[in-house]
């Protein structure tokens, strides 16, 4: 069994077995000997350590991974052997081309050594292998062409693209192989640049001062952009926090009130319960809705606080996963409830009752609607539905959803009515049962048909689109006198029966030839009906010509009209 050693390499801790540690130590000793007395020796060793640390981190399968000889051999294969390089002060390193080149890769960094503002343009130029001047010119053109919005893009790139700090990062930025030779070469080059600057200080003082000022200005500009971004982040975060807190509080108050209707009797409790088609209590809907809507807004609120204060401590993974699980459960519950609600009104069924009206054709059938003064105070007091109590104290659903259809039937000699009660349910039997629960009354008193303008049903039947439809069939020659009260409920086909109730006058109609016509309506009403009926039967002709043996002998362009018998009439 091999011993393991904990080492700190490039600021990262590794678990390494003893054999691998000894080989890595010998490798570093050989590198130190190969670059002994070289310029920037310590900097070279530091950069090599960081590069080896990166390679070992990439090869780790987990935090508990132990570095073995195999891992060290893989690193050496990438970095190369120290004896492969001849490093002299007056000559560039000679590279052994038998060495592997697997470590060559290119990444985008900001070039902070040659920056003017933030090094973004120069870094992109290195990545694209173009002159930095062209990239900078493109940035300036886009700045004006985008009316300043390019500043936001530059700021985003400044934040997203990391700076090239270490020697390895600078080599990756330019696409060079990160190995011992290039690291040593890069360090020597940087030291030479510093030496040249010091040597030429007297000649380049003015240029260096200008360059320093430009960099200083660029740093200041970058700081200003960063502050603007921070201010915008705080503004956006404030909006998210206010919106999130307001939404969560509104949800909590509204849904708490809704859910408490299960335990507290509110004026609207009956409406809520009648609309609940499932067996689940209302408070479960309120709770699941709070989770499904409130949890996303809670995380939006946290995001707002994070934008305002980036150092804000996280709520922890346990809380996050718990809230996520609650959200998923609530969404699944609401979907299931929605499907249940839809299935409860998926089928419609009806029941019909037929009643003949014993009246002679010579008599006039009168029809009117009446209201119940226990539930309403006049015929115009109507509601689609509301909750009422009868004289015995029973809770009922009250509705004025009544429709009357007056029709002509030549196959009968006696007028009759069909009362159709319909409702919806989760099956035909369920829908029929709810339709049977509708209480509606129509009575015949002498030659008068009296219809209720409402129906009621027990609250337990709930809202299921309950409706009452009344079909009144009149035989040929039947006289008919509708009361003005039917105007609120009449839905007859206007081509068959189009009643007139001017000034609440009750006119007499007669069923004849598939139409129920008014006998004593004012003349202007009759004329209007006659014009509407005959307008479609007349065709206007603009020109007529007569030909004999193919030769035109008469031609006229005056206005002509063809009546319903096909006779052409000249219009004046």
PDB file of N, CA and C in Angstrom, residues 152-249:
ATOM      1  N   UNK A 152     -23.004  49.025 -23.689  1.00  0.00           N
ATOM      2  CA  UNK A 152     -23.534  47.926 -22.872  1.00  0.00           C
ATOM      3  C   UNK A 152     -22.891  46.607 -23.285  1.00  0.00           C
ATOM      4  N   UNK A 153     -22.754  46.409 -24.615  1.00  0.00           N
ATOM      5  CA  UNK A 153     -22.113  45.182 -25.105  1.00  0.00           C
ATOM      6  C   UNK A 153     -20.659  45.112 -24.638  1.00  0.00           C
ATOM      7  N   UNK A 154     -19.965  46.257 -24.680  1.00  0.00           N
ATOM      8  CA  UNK A 154     -18.566  46.287 -24.231  1.00  0.00           C
ATOM      9  C   UNK A 154     -18.484  45.956 -22.744  1.00  0.00           C
ATOM     10  N   UNK A 155     -19.407  46.525 -21.971  1.00  0.00           N
ATOM     11  CA  UNK A 155     -19.409  46.264 -20.535  1.00  0.00           C
ATOM     12  C   UNK A 155     -19.654  44.788 -20.250  1.00  0.00           C
ATOM     13  N   UNK A 156     -20.571  44.182 -20.999  1.00  0.00           N
ATOM     14  CA  UNK A 156     -20.845  42.749 -20.813  1.00  0.00           C
ATOM     15  C   UNK A 156     -19.605  41.920 -21.148  1.00  0.00           C
ATOM     16  N   UNK A 157     -18.942  42.263 -22.269  1.00  0.00           N
ATOM     17  CA  UNK A 157     -17.714  41.549 -22.639  1.00  0.00           C
ATOM     18  C   UNK A 157     -16.627  41.751 -21.588  1.00  0.00           C
ATOM     19  N   UNK A 158     -16.550  42.957 -21.030  1.00  0.00           N
ATOM     20  CA  UNK A 158     -15.556  43.257 -20.003  1.00  0.00           C
ATOM     21  C   UNK A 158     -15.760  42.369 -18.776  1.00  0.00           C
ATOM     22  N   UNK A 159     -17.046  42.112 -18.454  1.00  0.00           N
ATOM     23  CA  UNK A 159     -17.349  41.290 -17.278  1.00  0.00           C
ATOM     24  C   UNK A 159     -17.172  39.805 -17.581  1.00  0.00           C
ATOM     25  N   UNK A 160     -17.581  39.392 -18.783  1.00  0.00           N
ATOM     26  CA  UNK A 160     -17.583  37.962 -19.121  1.00  0.00           C
ATOM     27  C   UNK A 160     -16.183  37.447 -19.435  1.00  0.00           C
ATOM     28  N   UNK A 161     -15.393  38.209 -20.202  1.00  0.00           N
ATOM     29  CA  UNK A 161     -14.063  37.742 -20.631  1.00  0.00           C
ATOM     30  C   UNK A 161     -13.070  37.953 -19.494  1.00  0.00           C
ATOM     31  N   UNK A 162     -12.391  36.899 -19.035  1.00  0.00           N
ATOM     32  CA  UNK A 162     -11.434  37.055 -17.927  1.00  0.00           C
ATOM     33  C   UNK A 162     -10.132  37.697 -18.406  1.00  0.00           C
ATOM     34  N   UNK A 163      -9.406  38.360 -17.512  1.00  0.00           N
ATOM     35  CA  UNK A 163      -8.113  38.950 -17.898  1.00  0.00           C
ATOM     36  C   UNK A 163      -7.017  37.885 -17.935  1.00  0.00           C
ATOM     37  N   UNK A 164      -6.023  38.097 -18.797  1.00  0.00           N
ATOM     38  CA  UNK A 164      -4.868  37.195 -18.872  1.00  0.00           C
ATOM     39  C   UNK A 164      -3.831  37.680 -17.868  1.00  0.00           C
ATOM     40  N   UNK A 165      -3.741  36.986 -16.717  1.00  0.00           N
ATOM     41  CA  UNK A 165      -2.844  37.406 -15.640  1.00  0.00           C
ATOM     42  C   UNK A 165      -1.566  36.576 -15.635  1.00  0.00           C
ATOM     43  N   UNK A 166      -1.741  35.259 -15.595  1.00  0.00           N
ATOM     44  CA  UNK A 166      -0.569  34.388 -15.516  1.00  0.00           C
ATOM     45  C   UNK A 166       0.058  34.206 -16.894  1.00  0.00           C
ATOM     46  N   UNK A 167       1.292  33.685 -16.875  1.00  0.00           N
ATOM     47  CA  UNK A 167       1.993  33.431 -18.135  1.00  0.00           C
ATOM     48  C   UNK A 167       1.253  32.391 -18.970  1.00  0.00           C
ATOM     49  N   UNK A 168       0.694  31.360 -18.314  1.00  0.00           N
ATOM     50  CA  UNK A 168      -0.053  30.331 -19.045  1.00  0.00           C
ATOM     51  C   UNK A 168      -1.250  30.936 -19.754  1.00  0.00           C
ATOM     52  N   UNK A 169      -1.944  31.849 -19.080  1.00  0.00           N
ATOM     53  CA  UNK A 169      -3.116  32.486 -19.688  1.00  0.00           C
ATOM     54  C   UNK A 169      -2.717  33.371 -20.856  1.00  0.00           C
ATOM     55  N   UNK A 170      -1.581  34.037 -20.737  1.00  0.00           N
ATOM     56  CA  UNK A 170      -1.116  34.883 -21.838  1.00  0.00           C
ATOM     57  C   UNK A 170      -0.733  34.041 -23.054  1.00  0.00           C
ATOM     58  N   UNK A 171      -0.142  32.861 -22.805  1.00  0.00           N
ATOM     59  CA  UNK A 171       0.188  31.970 -23.917  1.00  0.00           C
ATOM     60  C   UNK A 171      -1.083  31.421 -24.566  1.00  0.00           C
ATOM     61  N   UNK A 172      -2.071  31.049 -23.746  1.00  0.00           N
ATOM     62  CA  UNK A 172      -3.340  30.563 -24.296  1.00  0.00           C
ATOM     63  C   UNK A 172      -4.050  31.651 -25.082  1.00  0.00           C
ATOM     64  N   UNK A 173      -3.906  32.897 -24.647  1.00  0.00           N
ATOM     65  CA  UNK A 173      -4.551  34.013 -25.338  1.00  0.00           C
ATOM     66  C   UNK A 173      -4.012  34.162 -26.757  1.00  0.00           C
ATOM     67  N   UNK A 174      -2.716  33.937 -26.936  1.00  0.00           N
ATOM     68  CA  UNK A 174      -2.110  34.077 -28.264  1.00  0.00           C
ATOM     69  C   UNK A 174      -2.062  32.760 -29.027  1.00  0.00           C
ATOM     70  N   UNK A 175      -2.557  31.661 -28.414  1.00  0.00           N
ATOM     71  CA  UNK A 175      -2.615  30.383 -29.102  1.00  0.00           C
ATOM     72  C   UNK A 175      -1.311  29.618 -29.107  1.00  0.00           C
ATOM     73  N   UNK A 176      -0.390  29.937 -28.195  1.00  0.00           N
ATOM     74  CA  UNK A 176       0.890  29.235 -28.134  1.00  0.00           C
ATOM     75  C   UNK A 176       0.791  28.033 -27.204  1.00  0.00           C
ATOM     76  N   UNK A 177       1.707  27.062 -27.412  1.00  0.00           N
ATOM     77  CA  UNK A 177       1.746  25.861 -26.588  1.00  0.00           C
ATOM     78  C   UNK A 177       2.221  26.230 -25.191  1.00  0.00           C
ATOM     79  N   UNK A 178       1.497  25.775 -24.176  1.00  0.00           N
ATOM     80  CA  UNK A 178       1.865  26.070 -22.787  1.00  0.00           C
ATOM     81  C   UNK A 178       2.765  24.949 -22.289  1.00  0.00           C
ATOM     82  N   UNK A 179       4.084  25.131 -22.481  1.00  0.00           N
ATOM     83  CA  UNK A 179       5.057  24.163 -21.983  1.00  0.00           C
ATOM     84  C   UNK A 179       6.241  24.917 -21.388  1.00  0.00           C
ATOM     85  N   UNK A 180       7.255  24.159 -20.950  1.00  0.00           N
ATOM     86  CA  UNK A 180       8.388  24.784 -20.260  1.00  0.00           C
ATOM     87  C   UNK A 180       9.076  25.800 -21.154  1.00  0.00           C
ATOM     88  N   UNK A 181       9.275  25.427 -22.411  1.00  0.00           N
ATOM     89  CA  UNK A 181       9.999  26.304 -23.334  1.00  0.00           C
ATOM     90  C   UNK A 181       9.294  27.638 -23.516  1.00  0.00           C
ATOM     91  N   UNK A 182       8.005  27.595 -23.811  1.00  0.00           N
ATOM     92  CA  UNK A 182       7.281  28.841 -24.070  1.00  0.00           C
ATOM     93  C   UNK A 182       7.075  29.667 -22.811  1.00  0.00           C
ATOM     94  N   UNK A 183       6.891  28.992 -21.665  1.00  0.00           N
ATOM     95  CA  UNK A 183       6.780  29.742 -20.410  1.00  0.00           C
ATOM     96  C   UNK A 183       8.070  30.497 -20.141  1.00  0.00           C
ATOM     97  N   UNK A 184       9.222  29.794 -20.283  1.00  0.00           N
ATOM     98  CA  UNK A 184      10.523  30.444 -20.050  1.00  0.00           C
ATOM     99  C   UNK A 184      10.751  31.567 -21.046  1.00  0.00           C
ATOM    100  N   UNK A 185      10.354  31.303 -22.295  1.00  0.00           N
ATOM    101  CA  UNK A 185      10.527  32.315 -23.339  1.00  0.00           C
ATOM    102  C   UNK A 185       9.686  33.553 -23.052  1.00  0.00           C
ATOM    103  N   UNK A 186       8.458  33.342 -22.594  1.00  0.00           N
ATOM    104  CA  UNK A 186       7.559  34.467 -22.306  1.00  0.00           C
ATOM    105  C   UNK A 186       8.077  35.288 -21.141  1.00  0.00           C
ATOM    106  N   UNK A 187       8.557  34.617 -20.105  1.00  0.00           N
ATOM    107  CA  UNK A 187       9.080  35.336 -18.936  1.00  0.00           C
ATOM    108  C   UNK A 187      10.316  36.134 -19.314  1.00  0.00           C
ATOM    109  N   UNK A 188      11.225  35.504 -20.089  1.00  0.00           N
ATOM    110  CA  UNK A 188      12.429  36.219 -20.537  1.00  0.00           C
ATOM    111  C   UNK A 188      12.044  37.438 -21.369  1.00  0.00           C
ATOM    112  N   UNK A 189      11.027  37.266 -22.227  1.00  0.00           N
ATOM    113  CA  UNK A 189      10.594  38.380 -23.077  1.00  0.00           C
ATOM    114  C   UNK A 189      10.065  39.538 -22.242  1.00  0.00           C
ATOM    115  N   UNK A 190       9.272  39.216 -21.199  1.00  0.00           N
ATOM    116  CA  UNK A 190       8.739  40.276 -20.345  1.00  0.00           C
ATOM    117  C   UNK A 190       9.854  40.978 -19.579  1.00  0.00           C
ATOM    118  N   UNK A 191      10.840  40.206 -19.121  1.00  0.00           N
ATOM    119  CA  UNK A 191      11.964  40.834 -18.431  1.00  0.00           C
ATOM    120  C   UNK A 191      12.774  41.697 -19.382  1.00  0.00           C
ATOM    121  N   UNK A 192      12.937  41.205 -20.625  1.00  0.00           N
ATOM    122  CA  UNK A 192      13.663  42.002 -21.618  1.00  0.00           C
ATOM    123  C   UNK A 192      12.928  43.299 -21.918  1.00  0.00           C
ATOM    124  N   UNK A 193      11.598  43.220 -21.995  1.00  0.00           N
ATOM    125  CA  UNK A 193      10.819  44.438 -22.250  1.00  0.00           C
ATOM    126  C   UNK A 193      11.002  45.452 -21.135  1.00  0.00           C
ATOM    127  N   UNK A 194      10.988  44.946 -19.894  1.00  0.00           N
ATOM    128  CA  UNK A 194      11.193  45.853 -18.757  1.00  0.00           C
ATOM    129  C   UNK A 194      12.589  46.452 -18.802  1.00  0.00           C
ATOM    130  N   UNK A 195      13.586  45.606 -19.142  1.00  0.00           N
ATOM    131  CA  UNK A 195      14.972  46.097 -19.217  1.00  0.00           C
ATOM    132  C   UNK A 195      15.119  47.155 -20.293  1.00  0.00           C
ATOM    133  N   UNK A 196      14.504  46.892 -21.452  1.00  0.00           N
ATOM    134  CA  UNK A 196      14.585  47.867 -22.548  1.00  0.00           C
ATOM    135  C   UNK A 196      13.931  49.188 -22.171  1.00  0.00           C
ATOM    136  N   UNK A 197      12.806  49.105 -21.458  1.00  0.00           N
ATOM    137  CA  UNK A 197      12.129  50.338 -21.052  1.00  0.00           C
ATOM    138  C   UNK A 197      13.001  51.147 -20.098  1.00  0.00           C
ATOM    139  N   UNK A 198      13.646  50.415 -19.171  1.00  0.00           N
ATOM    140  CA  UNK A 198      14.521  51.121 -18.225  1.00  0.00           C
ATOM    141  C   UNK A 198      15.711  51.734 -18.952  1.00  0.00           C
ATOM    142  N   UNK A 199      16.267  50.957 -19.916  1.00  0.00           N
ATOM    143  CA  UNK A 199      17.431  51.436 -20.657  1.00  0.00           C
ATOM    144  C   UNK A 199      17.089  52.648 -21.505  1.00  0.00           C
ATOM    145  N   UNK A 200      15.894  52.678 -22.042  1.00  0.00           N
ATOM    146  CA  UNK A 200      15.496  53.762 -22.950  1.00  0.00           C
ATOM    147  C   UNK A 200      14.587  54.794 -22.287  1.00  0.00           C
ATOM    148  N   UNK A 201      14.693  54.871 -20.981  1.00  0.00           N
ATOM    149  CA  UNK A 201      13.802  55.782 -20.268  1.00  0.00           C
ATOM    150  C   UNK A 201      13.962  57.213 -20.743  1.00  0.00           C
ATOM    151  N   UNK A 202      15.201  57.644 -20.942  1.00  0.00           N
ATOM    152  CA  UNK A 202      15.428  59.039 -21.333  1.00  0.00           C
ATOM    153  C   UNK A 202      14.828  59.340 -22.699  1.00  0.00           C
ATOM    154  N   UNK A 203      14.807  58.348 -23.588  1.00  0.00           N
ATOM    155  CA  UNK A 203      14.325  58.585 -24.952  1.00  0.00           C
ATOM    156  C   UNK A 203      12.809  58.390 -25.081  1.00  0.00           C
ATOM    157  N   UNK A 204      12.289  57.563 -24.217  1.00  0.00           N
ATOM    158  CA  UNK A 204      10.870  57.237 -24.361  1.00  0.00           C
ATOM    159  C   UNK A 204      10.012  57.785 -23.218  1.00  0.00           C
ATOM    160  N   UNK A 205      10.579  58.698 -22.456  1.00  0.00           N
ATOM    161  CA  UNK A 205       9.873  59.201 -21.284  1.00  0.00           C
ATOM    162  C   UNK A 205       8.524  59.815 -21.665  1.00  0.00           C
ATOM    163  N   UNK A 206       8.554  60.657 -22.709  1.00  0.00           N
ATOM    164  CA  UNK A 206       7.318  61.321 -23.112  1.00  0.00           C
ATOM    165  C   UNK A 206       6.287  60.297 -23.595  1.00  0.00           C
ATOM    166  N   UNK A 207       6.744  59.330 -24.409  1.00  0.00           N
ATOM    167  CA  UNK A 207       5.822  58.311 -24.906  1.00  0.00           C
ATOM    168  C   UNK A 207       5.256  57.457 -23.783  1.00  0.00           C
ATOM    169  N   UNK A 208       6.119  57.099 -22.812  1.00  0.00           N
ATOM    170  CA  UNK A 208       5.641  56.298 -21.687  1.00  0.00           C
ATOM    171  C   UNK A 208       4.628  57.060 -20.843  1.00  0.00           C
ATOM    172  N   UNK A 209       4.878  58.364 -20.666  1.00  0.00           N
ATOM    173  CA  UNK A 209       3.931  59.181 -19.888  1.00  0.00           C
ATOM    174  C   UNK A 209       2.568  59.226 -20.564  1.00  0.00           C
ATOM    175  N   UNK A 210       2.588  59.392 -21.902  1.00  0.00           N
ATOM    176  CA  UNK A 210       1.319  59.441 -22.640  1.00  0.00           C
ATOM    177  C   UNK A 210       0.595  58.102 -22.547  1.00  0.00           C
ATOM    178  N   UNK A 211       1.371  57.022 -22.693  1.00  0.00           N
ATOM    179  CA  UNK A 211       0.761  55.696 -22.628  1.00  0.00           C
ATOM    180  C   UNK A 211       0.183  55.422 -21.244  1.00  0.00           C
ATOM    181  N   UNK A 212       0.921  55.873 -20.224  1.00  0.00           N
ATOM    182  CA  UNK A 212       0.437  55.679 -18.858  1.00  0.00           C
ATOM    183  C   UNK A 212      -0.856  56.457 -18.632  1.00  0.00           C
ATOM    184  N   UNK A 213      -0.889  57.674 -19.161  1.00  0.00           N
ATOM    185  CA  UNK A 213      -2.100  58.498 -19.014  1.00  0.00           C
ATOM    186  C   UNK A 213      -3.286  57.851 -19.720  1.00  0.00           C
ATOM    187  N   UNK A 214      -3.014  57.290 -20.910  1.00  0.00           N
ATOM    188  CA  UNK A 214      -4.092  56.630 -21.649  1.00  0.00           C
ATOM    189  C   UNK A 214      -4.626  55.426 -20.880  1.00  0.00           C
ATOM    190  N   UNK A 215      -3.688  54.641 -20.316  1.00  0.00           N
ATOM    191  CA  UNK A 215      -4.122  53.488 -19.532  1.00  0.00           C
ATOM    192  C   UNK A 215      -4.905  53.924 -18.300  1.00  0.00           C
ATOM    193  N   UNK A 216      -4.404  55.009 -17.672  1.00  0.00           N
ATOM    194  CA  UNK A 216      -5.091  55.516 -16.488  1.00  0.00           C
ATOM    195  C   UNK A 216      -6.503  55.970 -16.835  1.00  0.00           C
ATOM    196  N   UNK A 217      -6.617  56.655 -17.988  1.00  0.00           N
ATOM    197  CA  UNK A 217      -7.944  57.093 -18.436  1.00  0.00           C
ATOM    198  C   UNK A 217      -8.838  55.896 -18.734  1.00  0.00           C
ATOM    199  N   UNK A 218      -8.240  54.889 -19.378  1.00  0.00           N
ATOM    200  CA  UNK A 218      -9.010  53.686 -19.676  1.00  0.00           C
ATOM    201  C   UNK A 218      -9.491  52.992 -18.421  1.00  0.00           C
ATOM    202  N   UNK A 219      -8.604  52.919 -17.404  1.00  0.00           N
ATOM    203  CA  UNK A 219      -9.016  52.301 -16.141  1.00  0.00           C
ATOM    204  C   UNK A 219     -10.173  53.065 -15.506  1.00  0.00           C
ATOM    205  N   UNK A 220     -10.071  54.393 -15.551  1.00  0.00           N
ATOM    206  CA  UNK A 220     -11.141  55.219 -14.974  1.00  0.00           C
ATOM    207  C   UNK A 220     -12.451  55.014 -15.721  1.00  0.00           C
ATOM    208  N   UNK A 221     -12.360  54.971 -17.070  1.00  0.00           N
ATOM    209  CA  UNK A 221     -13.561  54.770 -17.879  1.00  0.00           C
ATOM    210  C   UNK A 221     -14.186  53.410 -17.587  1.00  0.00           C
ATOM    211  N   UNK A 222     -13.316  52.400 -17.446  1.00  0.00           N
ATOM    212  CA  UNK A 222     -13.826  51.071 -17.118  1.00  0.00           C
ATOM    213  C   UNK A 222     -14.513  51.046 -15.762  1.00  0.00           C
ATOM    214  N   UNK A 223     -13.933  51.765 -14.796  1.00  0.00           N
ATOM    215  CA  UNK A 223     -14.562  51.837 -13.478  1.00  0.00           C
ATOM    216  C   UNK A 223     -15.913  52.543 -13.544  1.00  0.00           C
ATOM    217  N   UNK A 224     -15.995  53.602 -14.387  1.00  0.00           N
ATOM    218  CA  UNK A 224     -17.263  54.324 -14.537  1.00  0.00           C
ATOM    219  C   UNK A 224     -18.331  53.403 -15.125  1.00  0.00           C
ATOM    220  N   UNK A 225     -17.940  52.648 -16.179  1.00  0.00           N
ATOM    221  CA  UNK A 225     -18.892  51.715 -16.783  1.00  0.00           C
ATOM    222  C   UNK A 225     -19.354  50.672 -15.771  1.00  0.00           C
ATOM    223  N   UNK A 226     -18.408  50.199 -14.961  1.00  0.00           N
ATOM    224  CA  UNK A 226     -18.760  49.195 -13.965  1.00  0.00           C
ATOM    225  C   UNK A 226     -19.717  49.766 -12.921  1.00  0.00           C
ATOM    226  N   UNK A 227     -19.494  51.022 -12.554  1.00  0.00           N
ATOM    227  CA  UNK A 227     -20.393  51.658 -11.584  1.00  0.00           C
ATOM    228  C   UNK A 227     -21.782  51.859 -12.182  1.00  0.00           C
ATOM    229  N   UNK A 228     -21.818  52.247 -13.480  1.00  0.00           N
ATOM    230  CA  UNK A 228     -23.118  52.401 -14.150  1.00  0.00           C
ATOM    231  C   UNK A 228     -23.863  51.069 -14.152  1.00  0.00           C
ATOM    232  N   UNK A 229     -23.128  49.999 -14.443  1.00  0.00           N
ATOM    233  CA  UNK A 229     -23.750  48.676 -14.446  1.00  0.00           C
ATOM    234  C   UNK A 229     -24.262  48.313 -13.054  1.00  0.00           C
ATOM    235  N   UNK A 230     -23.489  48.661 -12.031  1.00  0.00           N
ATOM    236  CA  UNK A 230     -23.920  48.362 -10.663  1.00  0.00           C
ATOM    237  C   UNK A 230     -25.182  49.141 -10.300  1.00  0.00           C
ATOM    238  N   UNK A 231     -25.227  50.426 -10.730  1.00  0.00           N
ATOM    239  CA  UNK A 231     -26.421  51.237 -10.460  1.00  0.00           C
ATOM    240  C   UNK A 231     -27.635  50.635 -11.163  1.00  0.00           C
ATOM    241  N   UNK A 232     -27.437  50.220 -12.425  1.00  0.00           N
ATOM    242  CA  UNK A 232     -28.534  49.590 -13.166  1.00  0.00           C
ATOM    243  C   UNK A 232     -28.970  48.293 -12.495  1.00  0.00           C
ATOM    244  N   UNK A 233     -27.989  47.518 -12.010  1.00  0.00           N
ATOM    245  CA  UNK A 233     -28.311  46.264 -11.320  1.00  0.00           C
ATOM    246  C   UNK A 233     -29.118  46.538 -10.054  1.00  0.00           C
ATOM    247  N   UNK A 234     -28.749  47.597  -9.324  1.00  0.00           N
ATOM    248  CA  UNK A 234     -29.495  47.950  -8.108  1.00  0.00           C
ATOM    249  C   UNK A 234     -30.913  48.382  -8.458  1.00  0.00           C
ATOM    250  N   UNK A 235     -31.037  49.173  -9.551  1.00  0.00           N
ATOM    251  CA  UNK A 235     -32.365  49.624  -9.985  1.00  0.00           C
ATOM    252  C   UNK A 235     -33.237  48.428 -10.374  1.00  0.00           C
ATOM    253  N   UNK A 236     -32.664  47.516 -11.192  1.00  0.00           N
ATOM    254  CA  UNK A 236     -33.411  46.327 -11.602  1.00  0.00           C
ATOM    255  C   UNK A 236     -33.749  45.456 -10.402  1.00  0.00           C
ATOM    256  N   UNK A 237     -32.785  45.308  -9.495  1.00  0.00           N
ATOM    257  CA  UNK A 237     -33.031  44.515  -8.298  1.00  0.00           C
ATOM    258  C   UNK A 237     -34.139  45.094  -7.438  1.00  0.00           C
ATOM    259  N   UNK A 238     -34.187  46.430  -7.350  1.00  0.00           N
ATOM    260  CA  UNK A 238     -35.246  47.078  -6.563  1.00  0.00           C
ATOM    261  C   UNK A 238     -36.617  46.791  -7.161  1.00  0.00           C
ATOM    262  N   UNK A 239     -36.697  46.858  -8.504  1.00  0.00           N
ATOM    263  CA  UNK A 239     -37.974  46.558  -9.168  1.00  0.00           C
ATOM    264  C   UNK A 239     -38.395  45.115  -8.882  1.00  0.00           C
ATOM    265  N   UNK A 240     -37.444  44.183  -8.984  1.00  0.00           N
ATOM    266  CA  UNK A 240     -37.767  42.774  -8.729  1.00  0.00           C
ATOM    267  C   UNK A 240     -38.205  42.561  -7.286  1.00  0.00           C
ATOM    268  N   UNK A 241     -37.534  43.219  -6.353  1.00  0.00           N
ATOM    269  CA  UNK A 241     -37.881  43.051  -4.935  1.00  0.00           C
ATOM    270  C   UNK A 241     -39.277  43.589  -4.652  1.00  0.00           C
ATOM    271  N   UNK A 242     -39.550  44.819  -5.135  1.00  0.00           N
ATOM    272  CA  UNK A 242     -40.865  45.424  -4.886  1.00  0.00           C
ATOM    273  C   UNK A 242     -41.973  44.590  -5.540  1.00  0.00           C
ATOM    274  N   UNK A 243     -41.739  44.194  -6.811  1.00  0.00           N
ATOM    275  CA  UNK A 243     -42.746  43.392  -7.517  1.00  0.00           C
ATOM    276  C   UNK A 243     -42.970  42.051  -6.828  1.00  0.00           C
ATOM    277  N   UNK A 244     -41.874  41.401  -6.454  1.00  0.00           N
ATOM    278  CA  UNK A 244     -41.990  40.093  -5.814  1.00  0.00           C
ATOM    279  C   UNK A 244     -42.708  40.155  -4.478  1.00  0.00           C
ATOM    280  N   UNK A 245     -42.316  41.115  -3.633  1.00  0.00           N
ATOM    281  CA  UNK A 245     -42.946  41.222  -2.310  1.00  0.00           C
ATOM    282  C   UNK A 245     -44.422  41.585  -2.442  1.00  0.00           C
ATOM    283  N   UNK A 246     -44.733  42.541  -3.336  1.00  0.00           N
ATOM    284  CA  UNK A 246     -46.134  42.942  -3.530  1.00  0.00           C
ATOM    285  C   UNK A 246     -46.972  41.760  -4.025  1.00  0.00           C
ATOM    286  N   UNK A 247     -46.426  41.004  -4.987  1.00  0.00           N
ATOM    287  CA  UNK A 247     -47.170  39.858  -5.529  1.00  0.00           C
ATOM    288  C   UNK A 247     -47.386  38.785  -4.474  1.00  0.00           C
ATOM    289  N   UNK A 248     -46.340  38.486  -3.707  1.00  0.00           N
ATOM    290  CA  UNK A 248     -46.459  37.443  -2.681  1.00  0.00           C
ATOM    291  C   UNK A 248     -47.463  37.851  -1.607  1.00  0.00           C
ATOM    292  N   UNK A 249     -47.399  39.121  -1.174  1.00  0.00           N
ATOM    293  CA  UNK A 249     -48.353  39.592  -0.165  1.00  0.00           C
ATOM    294  C   UNK A 249     -49.787  39.557  -0.698  1.00  0.00           C
TER     295      UNK A 249
END
